[in-house]
Tab-separated table of C-alpha atoms in Angstrom:
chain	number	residue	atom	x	y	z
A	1	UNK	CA	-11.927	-79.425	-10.650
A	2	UNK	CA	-11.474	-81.176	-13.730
A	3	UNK	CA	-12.821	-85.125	-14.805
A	4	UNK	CA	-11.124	-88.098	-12.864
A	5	UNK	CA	-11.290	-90.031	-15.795
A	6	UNK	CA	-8.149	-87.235	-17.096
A	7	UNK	CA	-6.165	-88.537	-14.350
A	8	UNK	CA	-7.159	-92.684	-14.574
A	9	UNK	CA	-5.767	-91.880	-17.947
A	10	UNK	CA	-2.572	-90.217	-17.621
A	11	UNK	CA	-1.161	-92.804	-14.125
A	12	UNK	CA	-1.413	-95.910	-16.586
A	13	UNK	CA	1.071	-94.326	-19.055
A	14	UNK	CA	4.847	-93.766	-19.200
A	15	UNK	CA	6.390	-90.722	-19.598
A	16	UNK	CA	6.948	-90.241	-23.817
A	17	UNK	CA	3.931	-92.940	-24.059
A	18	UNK	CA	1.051	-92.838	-26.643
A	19	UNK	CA	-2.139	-94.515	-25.962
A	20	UNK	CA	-5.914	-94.154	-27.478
A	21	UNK	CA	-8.613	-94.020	-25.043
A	22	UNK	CA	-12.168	-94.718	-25.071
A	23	UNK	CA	-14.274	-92.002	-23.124
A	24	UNK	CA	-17.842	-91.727	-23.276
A	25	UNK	CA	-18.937	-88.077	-23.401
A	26	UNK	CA	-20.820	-88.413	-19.600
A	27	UNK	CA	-17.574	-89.738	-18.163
A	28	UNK	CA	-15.669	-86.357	-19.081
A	29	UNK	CA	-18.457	-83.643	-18.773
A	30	UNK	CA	-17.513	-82.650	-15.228
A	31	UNK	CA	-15.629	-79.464	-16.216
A	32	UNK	CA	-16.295	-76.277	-13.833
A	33	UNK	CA	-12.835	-74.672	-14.667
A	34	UNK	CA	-12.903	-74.369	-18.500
A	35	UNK	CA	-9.710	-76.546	-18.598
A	36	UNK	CA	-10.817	-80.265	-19.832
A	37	UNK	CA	-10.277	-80.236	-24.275
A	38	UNK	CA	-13.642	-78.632	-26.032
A	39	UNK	CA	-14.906	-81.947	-28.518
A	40	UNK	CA	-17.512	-84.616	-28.389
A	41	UNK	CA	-15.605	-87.215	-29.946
A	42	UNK	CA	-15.529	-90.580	-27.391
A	43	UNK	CA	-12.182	-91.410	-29.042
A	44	UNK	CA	-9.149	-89.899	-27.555
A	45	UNK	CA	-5.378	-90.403	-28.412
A	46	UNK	CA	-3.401	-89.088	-25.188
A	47	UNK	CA	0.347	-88.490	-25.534
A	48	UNK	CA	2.165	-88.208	-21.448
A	49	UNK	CA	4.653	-85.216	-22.953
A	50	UNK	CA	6.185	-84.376	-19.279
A	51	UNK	CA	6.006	-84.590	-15.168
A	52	UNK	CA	6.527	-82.050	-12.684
A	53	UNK	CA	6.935	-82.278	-9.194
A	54	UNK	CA	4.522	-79.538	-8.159
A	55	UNK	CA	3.270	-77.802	-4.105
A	56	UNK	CA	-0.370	-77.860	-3.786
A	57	UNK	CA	0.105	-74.472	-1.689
A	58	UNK	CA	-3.363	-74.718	-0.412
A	59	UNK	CA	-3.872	-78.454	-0.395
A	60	UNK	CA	-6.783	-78.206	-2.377
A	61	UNK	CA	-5.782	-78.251	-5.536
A	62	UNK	CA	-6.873	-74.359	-6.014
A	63	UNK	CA	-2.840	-72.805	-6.101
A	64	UNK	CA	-0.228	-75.422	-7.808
A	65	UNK	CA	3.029	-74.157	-7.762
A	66	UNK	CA	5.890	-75.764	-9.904
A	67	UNK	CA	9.418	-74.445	-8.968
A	68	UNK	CA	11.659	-74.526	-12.299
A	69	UNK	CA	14.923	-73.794	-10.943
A	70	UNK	CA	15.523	-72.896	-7.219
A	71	UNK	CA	18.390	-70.127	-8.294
A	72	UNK	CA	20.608	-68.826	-5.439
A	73	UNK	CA	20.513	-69.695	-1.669
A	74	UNK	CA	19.456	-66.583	0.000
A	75	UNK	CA	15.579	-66.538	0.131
A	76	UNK	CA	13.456	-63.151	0.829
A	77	UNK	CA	11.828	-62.360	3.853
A	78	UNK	CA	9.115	-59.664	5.031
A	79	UNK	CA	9.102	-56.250	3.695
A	80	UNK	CA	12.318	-57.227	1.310
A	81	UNK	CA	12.239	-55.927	-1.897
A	82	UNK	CA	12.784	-57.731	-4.565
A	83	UNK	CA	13.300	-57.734	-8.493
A	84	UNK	CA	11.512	-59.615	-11.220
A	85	UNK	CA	10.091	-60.279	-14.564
A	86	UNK	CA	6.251	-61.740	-14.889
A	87	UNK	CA	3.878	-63.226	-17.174
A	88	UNK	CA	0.657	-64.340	-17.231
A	89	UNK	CA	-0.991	-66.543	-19.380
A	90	UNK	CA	-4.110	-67.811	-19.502
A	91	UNK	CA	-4.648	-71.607	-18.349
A	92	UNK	CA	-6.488	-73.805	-21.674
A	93	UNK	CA	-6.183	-77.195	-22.756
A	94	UNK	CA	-5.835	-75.699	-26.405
A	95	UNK	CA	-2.738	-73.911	-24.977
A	96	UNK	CA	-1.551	-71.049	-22.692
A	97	UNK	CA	-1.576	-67.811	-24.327
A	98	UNK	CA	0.215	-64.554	-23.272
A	99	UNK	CA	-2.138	-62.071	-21.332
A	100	UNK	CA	-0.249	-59.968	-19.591
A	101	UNK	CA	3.613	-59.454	-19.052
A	102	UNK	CA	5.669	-57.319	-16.953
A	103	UNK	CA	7.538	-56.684	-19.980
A	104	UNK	CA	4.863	-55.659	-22.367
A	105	UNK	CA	5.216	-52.652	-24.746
A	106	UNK	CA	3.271	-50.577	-27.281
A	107	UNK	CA	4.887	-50.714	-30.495
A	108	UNK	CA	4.036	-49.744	-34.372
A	109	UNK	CA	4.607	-51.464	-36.664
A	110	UNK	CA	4.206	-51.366	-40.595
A	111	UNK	CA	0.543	-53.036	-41.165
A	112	UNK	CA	-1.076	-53.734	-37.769
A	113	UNK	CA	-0.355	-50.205	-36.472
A	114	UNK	CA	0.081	-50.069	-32.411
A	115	UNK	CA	0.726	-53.591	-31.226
A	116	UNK	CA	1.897	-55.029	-27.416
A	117	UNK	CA	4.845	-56.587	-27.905
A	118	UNK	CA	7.798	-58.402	-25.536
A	119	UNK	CA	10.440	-56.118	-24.617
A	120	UNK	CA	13.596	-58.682	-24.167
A	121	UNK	CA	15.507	-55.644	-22.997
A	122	UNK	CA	12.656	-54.221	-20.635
A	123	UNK	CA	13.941	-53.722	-16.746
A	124	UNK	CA	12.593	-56.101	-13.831
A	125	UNK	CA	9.760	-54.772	-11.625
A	126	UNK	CA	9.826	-54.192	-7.973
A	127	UNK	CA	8.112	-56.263	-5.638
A	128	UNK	CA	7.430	-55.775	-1.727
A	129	UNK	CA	7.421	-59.218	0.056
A	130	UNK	CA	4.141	-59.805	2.310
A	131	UNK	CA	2.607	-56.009	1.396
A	132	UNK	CA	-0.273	-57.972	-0.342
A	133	UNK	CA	-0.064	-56.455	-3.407
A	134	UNK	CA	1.492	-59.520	-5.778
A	135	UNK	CA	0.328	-62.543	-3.214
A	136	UNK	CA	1.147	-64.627	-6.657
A	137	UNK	CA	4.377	-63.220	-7.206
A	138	UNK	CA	5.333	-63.462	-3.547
A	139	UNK	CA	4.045	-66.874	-3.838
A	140	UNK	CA	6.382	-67.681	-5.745
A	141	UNK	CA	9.128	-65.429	-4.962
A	142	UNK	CA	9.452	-67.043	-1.335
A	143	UNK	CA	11.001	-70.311	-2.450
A	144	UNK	CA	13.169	-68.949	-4.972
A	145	UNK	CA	16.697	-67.187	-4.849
A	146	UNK	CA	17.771	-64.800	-7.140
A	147	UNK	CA	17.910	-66.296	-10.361
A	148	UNK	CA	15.304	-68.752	-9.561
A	149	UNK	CA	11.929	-69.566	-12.137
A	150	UNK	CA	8.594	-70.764	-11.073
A	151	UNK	CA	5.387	-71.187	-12.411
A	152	UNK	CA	2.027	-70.853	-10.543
A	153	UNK	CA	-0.935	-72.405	-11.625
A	154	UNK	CA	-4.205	-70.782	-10.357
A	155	UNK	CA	-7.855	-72.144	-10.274
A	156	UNK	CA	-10.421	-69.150	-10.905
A	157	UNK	CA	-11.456	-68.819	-7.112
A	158	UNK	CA	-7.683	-68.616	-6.336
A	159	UNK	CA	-5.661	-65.117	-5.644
A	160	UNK	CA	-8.525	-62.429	-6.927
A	161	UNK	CA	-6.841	-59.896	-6.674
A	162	UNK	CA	-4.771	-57.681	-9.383
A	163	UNK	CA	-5.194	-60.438	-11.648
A	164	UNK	CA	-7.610	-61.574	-14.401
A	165	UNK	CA	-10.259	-63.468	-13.867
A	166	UNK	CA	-10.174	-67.081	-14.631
A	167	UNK	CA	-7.893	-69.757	-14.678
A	168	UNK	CA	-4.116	-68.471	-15.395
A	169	UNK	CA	-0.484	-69.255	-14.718
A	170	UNK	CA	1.810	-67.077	-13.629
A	171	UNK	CA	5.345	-67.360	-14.623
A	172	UNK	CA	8.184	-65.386	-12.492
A	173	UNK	CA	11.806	-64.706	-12.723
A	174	UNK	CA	13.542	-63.486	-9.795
A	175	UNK	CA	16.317	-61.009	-10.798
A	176	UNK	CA	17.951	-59.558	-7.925
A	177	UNK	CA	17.107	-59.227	-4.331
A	178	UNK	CA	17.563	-55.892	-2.058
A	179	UNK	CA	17.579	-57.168	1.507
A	180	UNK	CA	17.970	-54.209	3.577
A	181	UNK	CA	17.311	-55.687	7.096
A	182	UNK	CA	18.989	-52.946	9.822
A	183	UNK	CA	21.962	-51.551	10.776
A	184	UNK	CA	24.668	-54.301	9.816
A	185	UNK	CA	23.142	-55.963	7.283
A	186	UNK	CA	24.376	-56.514	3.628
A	187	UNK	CA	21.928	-53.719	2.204
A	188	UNK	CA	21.648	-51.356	4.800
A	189	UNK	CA	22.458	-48.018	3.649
A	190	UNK	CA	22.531	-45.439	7.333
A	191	UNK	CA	20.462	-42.516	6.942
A	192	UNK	CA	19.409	-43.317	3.279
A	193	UNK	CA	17.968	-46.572	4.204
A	194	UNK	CA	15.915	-45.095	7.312
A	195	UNK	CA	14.728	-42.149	5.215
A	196	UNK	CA	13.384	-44.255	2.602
A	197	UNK	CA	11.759	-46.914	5.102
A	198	UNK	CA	9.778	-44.349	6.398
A	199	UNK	CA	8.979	-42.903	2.987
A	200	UNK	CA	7.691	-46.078	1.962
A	201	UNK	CA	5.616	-46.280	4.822
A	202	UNK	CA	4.065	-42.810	4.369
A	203	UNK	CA	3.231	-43.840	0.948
A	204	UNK	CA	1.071	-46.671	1.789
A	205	UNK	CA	-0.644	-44.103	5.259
A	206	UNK	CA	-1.542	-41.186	2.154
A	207	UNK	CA	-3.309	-44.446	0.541
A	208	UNK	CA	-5.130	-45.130	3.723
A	209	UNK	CA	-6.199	-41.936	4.774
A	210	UNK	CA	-7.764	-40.852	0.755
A	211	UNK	CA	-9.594	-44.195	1.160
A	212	UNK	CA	-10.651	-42.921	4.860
A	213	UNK	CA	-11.968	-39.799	2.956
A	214	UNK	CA	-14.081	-41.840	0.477
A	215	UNK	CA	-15.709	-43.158	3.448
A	216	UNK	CA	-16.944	-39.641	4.482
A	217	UNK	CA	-18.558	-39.445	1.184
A	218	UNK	CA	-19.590	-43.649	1.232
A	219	UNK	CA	-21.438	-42.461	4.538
A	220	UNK	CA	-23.660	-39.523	3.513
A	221	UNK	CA	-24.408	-41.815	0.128
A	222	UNK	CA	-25.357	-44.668	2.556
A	223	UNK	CA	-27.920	-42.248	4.883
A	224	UNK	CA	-29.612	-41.130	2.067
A	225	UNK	CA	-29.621	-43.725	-0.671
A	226	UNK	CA	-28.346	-47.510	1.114
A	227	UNK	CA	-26.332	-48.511	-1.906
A	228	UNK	CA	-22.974	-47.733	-0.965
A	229	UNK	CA	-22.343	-50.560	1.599
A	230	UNK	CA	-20.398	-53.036	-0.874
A	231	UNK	CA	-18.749	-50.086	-1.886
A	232	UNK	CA	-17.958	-49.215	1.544
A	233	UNK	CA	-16.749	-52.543	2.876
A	234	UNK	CA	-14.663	-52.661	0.090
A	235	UNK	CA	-12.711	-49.088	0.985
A	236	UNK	CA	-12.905	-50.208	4.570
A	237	UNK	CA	-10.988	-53.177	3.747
A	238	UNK	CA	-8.624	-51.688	1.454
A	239	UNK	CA	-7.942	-48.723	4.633
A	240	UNK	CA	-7.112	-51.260	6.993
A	241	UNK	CA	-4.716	-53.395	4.855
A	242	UNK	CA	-3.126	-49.819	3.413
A	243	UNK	CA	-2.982	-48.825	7.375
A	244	UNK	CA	-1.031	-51.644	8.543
A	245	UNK	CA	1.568	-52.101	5.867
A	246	UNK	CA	2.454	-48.784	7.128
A	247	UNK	CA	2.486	-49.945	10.754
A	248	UNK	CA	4.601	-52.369	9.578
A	249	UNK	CA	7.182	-49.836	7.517
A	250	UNK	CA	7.016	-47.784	10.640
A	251	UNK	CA	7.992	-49.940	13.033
A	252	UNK	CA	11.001	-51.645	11.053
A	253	UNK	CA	12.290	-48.110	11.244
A	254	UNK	CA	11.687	-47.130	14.732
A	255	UNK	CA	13.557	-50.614	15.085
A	256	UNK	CA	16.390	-49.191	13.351
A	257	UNK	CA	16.695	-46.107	15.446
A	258	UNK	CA	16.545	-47.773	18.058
A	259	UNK	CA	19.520	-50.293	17.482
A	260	UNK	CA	21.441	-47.275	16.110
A	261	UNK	CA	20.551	-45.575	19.402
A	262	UNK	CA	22.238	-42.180	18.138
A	263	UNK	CA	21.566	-38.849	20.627
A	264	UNK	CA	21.891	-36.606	16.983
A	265	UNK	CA	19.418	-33.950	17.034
A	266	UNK	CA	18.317	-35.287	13.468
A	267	UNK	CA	18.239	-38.655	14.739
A	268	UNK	CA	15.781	-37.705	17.738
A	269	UNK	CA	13.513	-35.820	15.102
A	270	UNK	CA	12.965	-38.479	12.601
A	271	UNK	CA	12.159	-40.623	15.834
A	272	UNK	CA	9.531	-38.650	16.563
A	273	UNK	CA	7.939	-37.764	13.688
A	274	UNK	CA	8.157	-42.020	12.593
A	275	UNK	CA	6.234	-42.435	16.255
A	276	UNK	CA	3.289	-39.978	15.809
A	277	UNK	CA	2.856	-41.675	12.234
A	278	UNK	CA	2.887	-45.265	13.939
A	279	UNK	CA	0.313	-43.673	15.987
A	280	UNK	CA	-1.464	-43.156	13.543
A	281	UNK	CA	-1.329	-46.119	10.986
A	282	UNK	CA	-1.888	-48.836	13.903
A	283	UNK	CA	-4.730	-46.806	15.234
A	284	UNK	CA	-6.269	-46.720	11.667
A	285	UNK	CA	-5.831	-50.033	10.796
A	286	UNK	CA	-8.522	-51.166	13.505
A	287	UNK	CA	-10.814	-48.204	12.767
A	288	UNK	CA	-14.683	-49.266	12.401
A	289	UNK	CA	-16.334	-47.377	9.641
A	290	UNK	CA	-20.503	-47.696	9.011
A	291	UNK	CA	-22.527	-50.105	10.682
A	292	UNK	CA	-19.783	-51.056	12.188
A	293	UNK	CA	-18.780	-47.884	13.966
A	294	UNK	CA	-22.112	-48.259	16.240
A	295	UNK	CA	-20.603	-51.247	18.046
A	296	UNK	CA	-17.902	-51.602	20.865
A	297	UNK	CA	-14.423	-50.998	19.810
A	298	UNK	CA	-12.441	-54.831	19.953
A	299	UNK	CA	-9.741	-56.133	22.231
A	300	UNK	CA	-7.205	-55.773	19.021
A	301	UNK	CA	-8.085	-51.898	18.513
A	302	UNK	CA	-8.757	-51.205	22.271
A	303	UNK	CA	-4.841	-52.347	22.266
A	304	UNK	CA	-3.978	-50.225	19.493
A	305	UNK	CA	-5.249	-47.122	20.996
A	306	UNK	CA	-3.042	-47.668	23.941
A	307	UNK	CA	-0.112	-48.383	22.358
A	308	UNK	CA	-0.315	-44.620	20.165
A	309	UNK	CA	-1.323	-43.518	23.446
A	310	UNK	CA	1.801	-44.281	24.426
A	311	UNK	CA	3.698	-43.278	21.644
A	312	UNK	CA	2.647	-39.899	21.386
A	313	UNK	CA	2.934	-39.620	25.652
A	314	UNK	CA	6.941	-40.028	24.788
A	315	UNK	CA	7.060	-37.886	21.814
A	316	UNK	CA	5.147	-34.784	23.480
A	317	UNK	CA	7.676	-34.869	26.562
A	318	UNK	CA	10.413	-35.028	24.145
A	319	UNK	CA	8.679	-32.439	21.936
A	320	UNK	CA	8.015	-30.078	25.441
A	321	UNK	CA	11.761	-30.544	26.632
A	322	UNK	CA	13.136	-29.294	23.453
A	323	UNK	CA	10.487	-26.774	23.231
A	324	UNK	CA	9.661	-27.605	19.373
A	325	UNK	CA	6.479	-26.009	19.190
A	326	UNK	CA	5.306	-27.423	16.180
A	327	UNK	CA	6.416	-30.480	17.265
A	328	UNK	CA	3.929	-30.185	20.112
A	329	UNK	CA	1.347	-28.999	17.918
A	330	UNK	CA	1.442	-32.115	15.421
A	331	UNK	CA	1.783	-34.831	18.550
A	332	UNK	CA	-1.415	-33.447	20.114
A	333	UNK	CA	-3.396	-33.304	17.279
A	334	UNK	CA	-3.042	-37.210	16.924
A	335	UNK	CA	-3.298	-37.372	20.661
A	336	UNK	CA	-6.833	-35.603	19.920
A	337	UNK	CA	-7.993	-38.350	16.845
A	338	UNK	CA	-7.103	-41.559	18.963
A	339	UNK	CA	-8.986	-40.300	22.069
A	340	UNK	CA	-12.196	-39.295	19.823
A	341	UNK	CA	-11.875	-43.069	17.844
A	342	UNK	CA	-11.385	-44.175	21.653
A	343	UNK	CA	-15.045	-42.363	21.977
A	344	UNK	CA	-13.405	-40.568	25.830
A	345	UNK	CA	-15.004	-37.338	25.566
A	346	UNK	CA	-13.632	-35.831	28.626
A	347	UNK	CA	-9.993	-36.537	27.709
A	348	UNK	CA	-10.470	-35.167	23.928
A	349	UNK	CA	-11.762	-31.920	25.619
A	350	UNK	CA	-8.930	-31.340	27.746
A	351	UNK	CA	-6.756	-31.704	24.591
A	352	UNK	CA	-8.704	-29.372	22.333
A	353	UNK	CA	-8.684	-26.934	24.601
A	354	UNK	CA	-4.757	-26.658	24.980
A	355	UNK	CA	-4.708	-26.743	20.922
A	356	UNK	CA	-6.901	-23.888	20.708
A	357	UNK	CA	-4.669	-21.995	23.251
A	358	UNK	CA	-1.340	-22.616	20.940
A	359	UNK	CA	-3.807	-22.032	17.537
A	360	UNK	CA	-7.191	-20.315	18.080
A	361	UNK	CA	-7.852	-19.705	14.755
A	362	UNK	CA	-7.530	-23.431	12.823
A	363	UNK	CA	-10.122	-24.331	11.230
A	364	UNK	CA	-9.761	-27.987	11.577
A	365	UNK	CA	-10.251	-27.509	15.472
A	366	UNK	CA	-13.680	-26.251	14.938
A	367	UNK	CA	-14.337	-29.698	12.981
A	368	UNK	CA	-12.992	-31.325	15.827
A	369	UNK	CA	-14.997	-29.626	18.266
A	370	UNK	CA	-18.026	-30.489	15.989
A	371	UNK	CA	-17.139	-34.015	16.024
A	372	UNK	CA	-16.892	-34.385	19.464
A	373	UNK	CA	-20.219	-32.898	20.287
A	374	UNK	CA	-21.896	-35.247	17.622
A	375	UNK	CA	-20.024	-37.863	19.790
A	376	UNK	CA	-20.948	-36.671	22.883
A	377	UNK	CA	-24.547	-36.958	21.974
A	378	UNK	CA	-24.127	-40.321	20.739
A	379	UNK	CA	-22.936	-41.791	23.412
A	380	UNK	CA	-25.544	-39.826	25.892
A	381	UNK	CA	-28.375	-41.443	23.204
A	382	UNK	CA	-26.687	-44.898	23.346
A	383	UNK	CA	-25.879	-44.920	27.532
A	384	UNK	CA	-30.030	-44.106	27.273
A	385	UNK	CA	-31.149	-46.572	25.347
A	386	UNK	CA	-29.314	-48.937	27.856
A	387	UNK	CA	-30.907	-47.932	30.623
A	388	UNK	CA	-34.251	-48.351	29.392
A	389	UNK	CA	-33.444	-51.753	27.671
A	390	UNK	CA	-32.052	-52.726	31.568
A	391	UNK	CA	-35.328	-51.939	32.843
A	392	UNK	CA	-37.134	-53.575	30.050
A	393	UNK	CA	-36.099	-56.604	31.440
A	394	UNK	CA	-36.498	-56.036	35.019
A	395	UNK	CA	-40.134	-55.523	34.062
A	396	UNK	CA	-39.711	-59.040	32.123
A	397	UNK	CA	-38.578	-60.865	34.629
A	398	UNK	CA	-40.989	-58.994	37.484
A	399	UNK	CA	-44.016	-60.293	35.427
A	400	UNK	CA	-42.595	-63.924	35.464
A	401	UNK	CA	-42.172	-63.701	38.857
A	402	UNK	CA	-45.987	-62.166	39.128
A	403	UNK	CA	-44.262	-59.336	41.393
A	404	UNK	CA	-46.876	-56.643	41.192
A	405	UNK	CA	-44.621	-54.138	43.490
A	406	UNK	CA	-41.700	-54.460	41.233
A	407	UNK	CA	-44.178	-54.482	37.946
A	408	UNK	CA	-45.573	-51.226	38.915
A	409	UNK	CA	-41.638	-49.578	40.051
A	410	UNK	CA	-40.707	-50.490	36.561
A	411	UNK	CA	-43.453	-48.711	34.625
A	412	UNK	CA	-43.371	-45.540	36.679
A	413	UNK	CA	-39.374	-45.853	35.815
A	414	UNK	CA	-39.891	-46.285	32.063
A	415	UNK	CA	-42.728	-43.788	31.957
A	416	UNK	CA	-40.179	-41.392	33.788
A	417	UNK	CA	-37.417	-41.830	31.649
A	418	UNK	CA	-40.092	-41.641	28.004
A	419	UNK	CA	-41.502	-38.342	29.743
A	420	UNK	CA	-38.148	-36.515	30.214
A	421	UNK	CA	-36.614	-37.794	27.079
A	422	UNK	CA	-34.348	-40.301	28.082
């Protein structure tokens, strides 16, 4: 994204090599990216001061990352956490400035008042690998071991997110890695190390389900205004990516249980409660929300409904054997979300009905109940306008064929159905 004539330039010279170049001004105007030097002059005196062996990540020139030192062996993998210092500095051909650093601090001093300032002594940040939240970091993070340095150079249409805009590098030192992988592994922990998977992974389901609620509000803006839908694909997005990095948290630790395979009353609990949230995340990481939600559900959340369906079948036997009423409760209230987002009326009756025996008097069944009529409705409106478009173009297709008979069977059909409402 930068002048060819930079590069022409730099492959006839040697490394420590001076040379003065003649450019006209046309021949190095092509500068989208801010990064060519800012002067009209046509003589140029070009100094080759290094050369790095660099990854074009993307192959398009867009991510370049330049590995420093490779530091230790052992590289992270998904969902490891691991520990680092950052900084990012903005990418110029007058220089790269500080912009932002993981070890920035506020302090005063006698003149300039409150100042950022480098904190040498500052502790590393945390980083999740493949959560999404640091793609640069990760980036770079995945091909280096603990003590390991890169540097990633990013074009302006590169990474977007939770960085600044334009052209930066980001610089990253990897610390210390936590690889806590299952029972048996170097950082696994027992109960500590399940508790706090599943933790983590209710975290990022709290962050999904506020978002989901912003939607409610997103929705009644959109009826009555139509200016919320960037806002709302935006939220939608950011549900569905919260959603299934808790999926993913979720079922790491039902992995767990499973390979510790203990018959501990405590054990059998948190195996429960980690399956109704499952349940729950996968089903809401494939929820459609807006314009969306008036179309067929997909093959991917179609699958995902089955699969809670499944989850919570095994946790309400469990739940009924060891007669854990609340237990019961919780498993067939999710039961009662994922058949309403699986729009099956019938079956999200017979469920509401058995909660309303155990707890006449919640309020949230009433909602529930309210939903389910609204979807009721829908679907009776929708299954209508089906019929009528099916007839639509049997009475296309009799008129082609010039079939008066079936022409006149069609209108009296369509007339029938317009008359009573259909």
């Amino acid at each position: 994204q930068t002048s060819p004539v930079w590069t022409a330039a730099a492959v006839q010279m040697k490394l420590g090599e001076k040379a003065q170049f003649t450019l006209p001004k046309k021949a190095i105007d092509f500068d989208p990216e801010g990064l060519n030097p800012t002067d009209s002059c046509a003589t140029w005196n070009i100094e080759l001061l290094t050369i790095v062996d660099v990854v074009d990540v993307q192959q398009d020139f867009s991510q370049l990352l330049h590995v420093a030192n490779s530091g230790g062996k052992e590289r992270a993998e998904d969902l490891d956490s691991i520990s680092v210092h950052w900084r990012m500095r903005r990418w110029m051909a007058e220089g790269c400035p500080c912009i932002a650093s993981s070890r920035e601090r506020i302090a005063i001093l006698p003149g300039y008042g409150l100042v950022p300032i480098e904190d040498t002594n500052a502790p590393p940040v945390s980083v999740s690998m493949g959560e999404g939240q640091q793609e640069a970091v990760e980036c770079i993070a995945a091909r280096c071991g603990p003590g390991g340095r890169g540097h990633l150079y990013l074009k302006s249409e590169a990474m977007k997110s939770n960085r600044p805009q334009g052209c930066v590098v980001l610089d990253v030192e990897v610390v210390a890695m936590d690889a806590c992988r299952g029972p048996g592994s170097a950082g696994w922990r027992g109960w500590q190390s399940l508790v706090a998977e599943r933790e983590t992974g209710d975290q990022w389901l709290e962050e999904a389900d506020q978002r989901r609620k912003q939607l409610e509000t997103f929705g009644t803006l959109r009826k009555s205004t139509g200016d919320s839908k960037d806002a709302e694909a935006h939220v939608s997005g950011q549900v569905h990516k919260f959603a299934f990095n808790a999926a993913r948290r979720y079922r790491r630790a039902l992995k767990w249980l499973d390979a510790d395979d203990q018959q501990d009353k405590k054990i059998q609990m948190e195996r429960s409660t980690v399956q109704i949230r499952l349940a729950k995340a996968s089903t809401l990481s494939h929820q459609r929300f807006g314009d969306a939600a008036e179309s067929e559900a997909g093959a991917e959340e179609k699958s995902a409904i089955d699969e809670a369906l499944a989850l919570l079948k095994e946790v309400l036997a469990n739940a009924e054997a060891s007669k854990n009423e609340q237990l019961t409760y919780e498993c067939l209230k999710m039961t009662l979300q994922v058949w309403i987002q699986g729009e099956d009326v019938d079956e999200a009756r017979k469920v509401l009905e058995r909660l309303l025996s155990i707890r006449p008097d919640d309020e949230q069944l009433k909602s529930d109940s309210a939903r389910i009529n609204r979807l009721e409705s829908a679907m009776n409106l929708k299954k209508g306008a089906c019929t009528i478009e099916s007839v639509q173009k049997d009475l296309q297709a009799a008129i082609t064929a010039v079939d008066k008979a079936k022409v006149a069977e069609c209108v009296t059909s369509l007339h029938d159905m317009i008359k009573g409402g259909q």
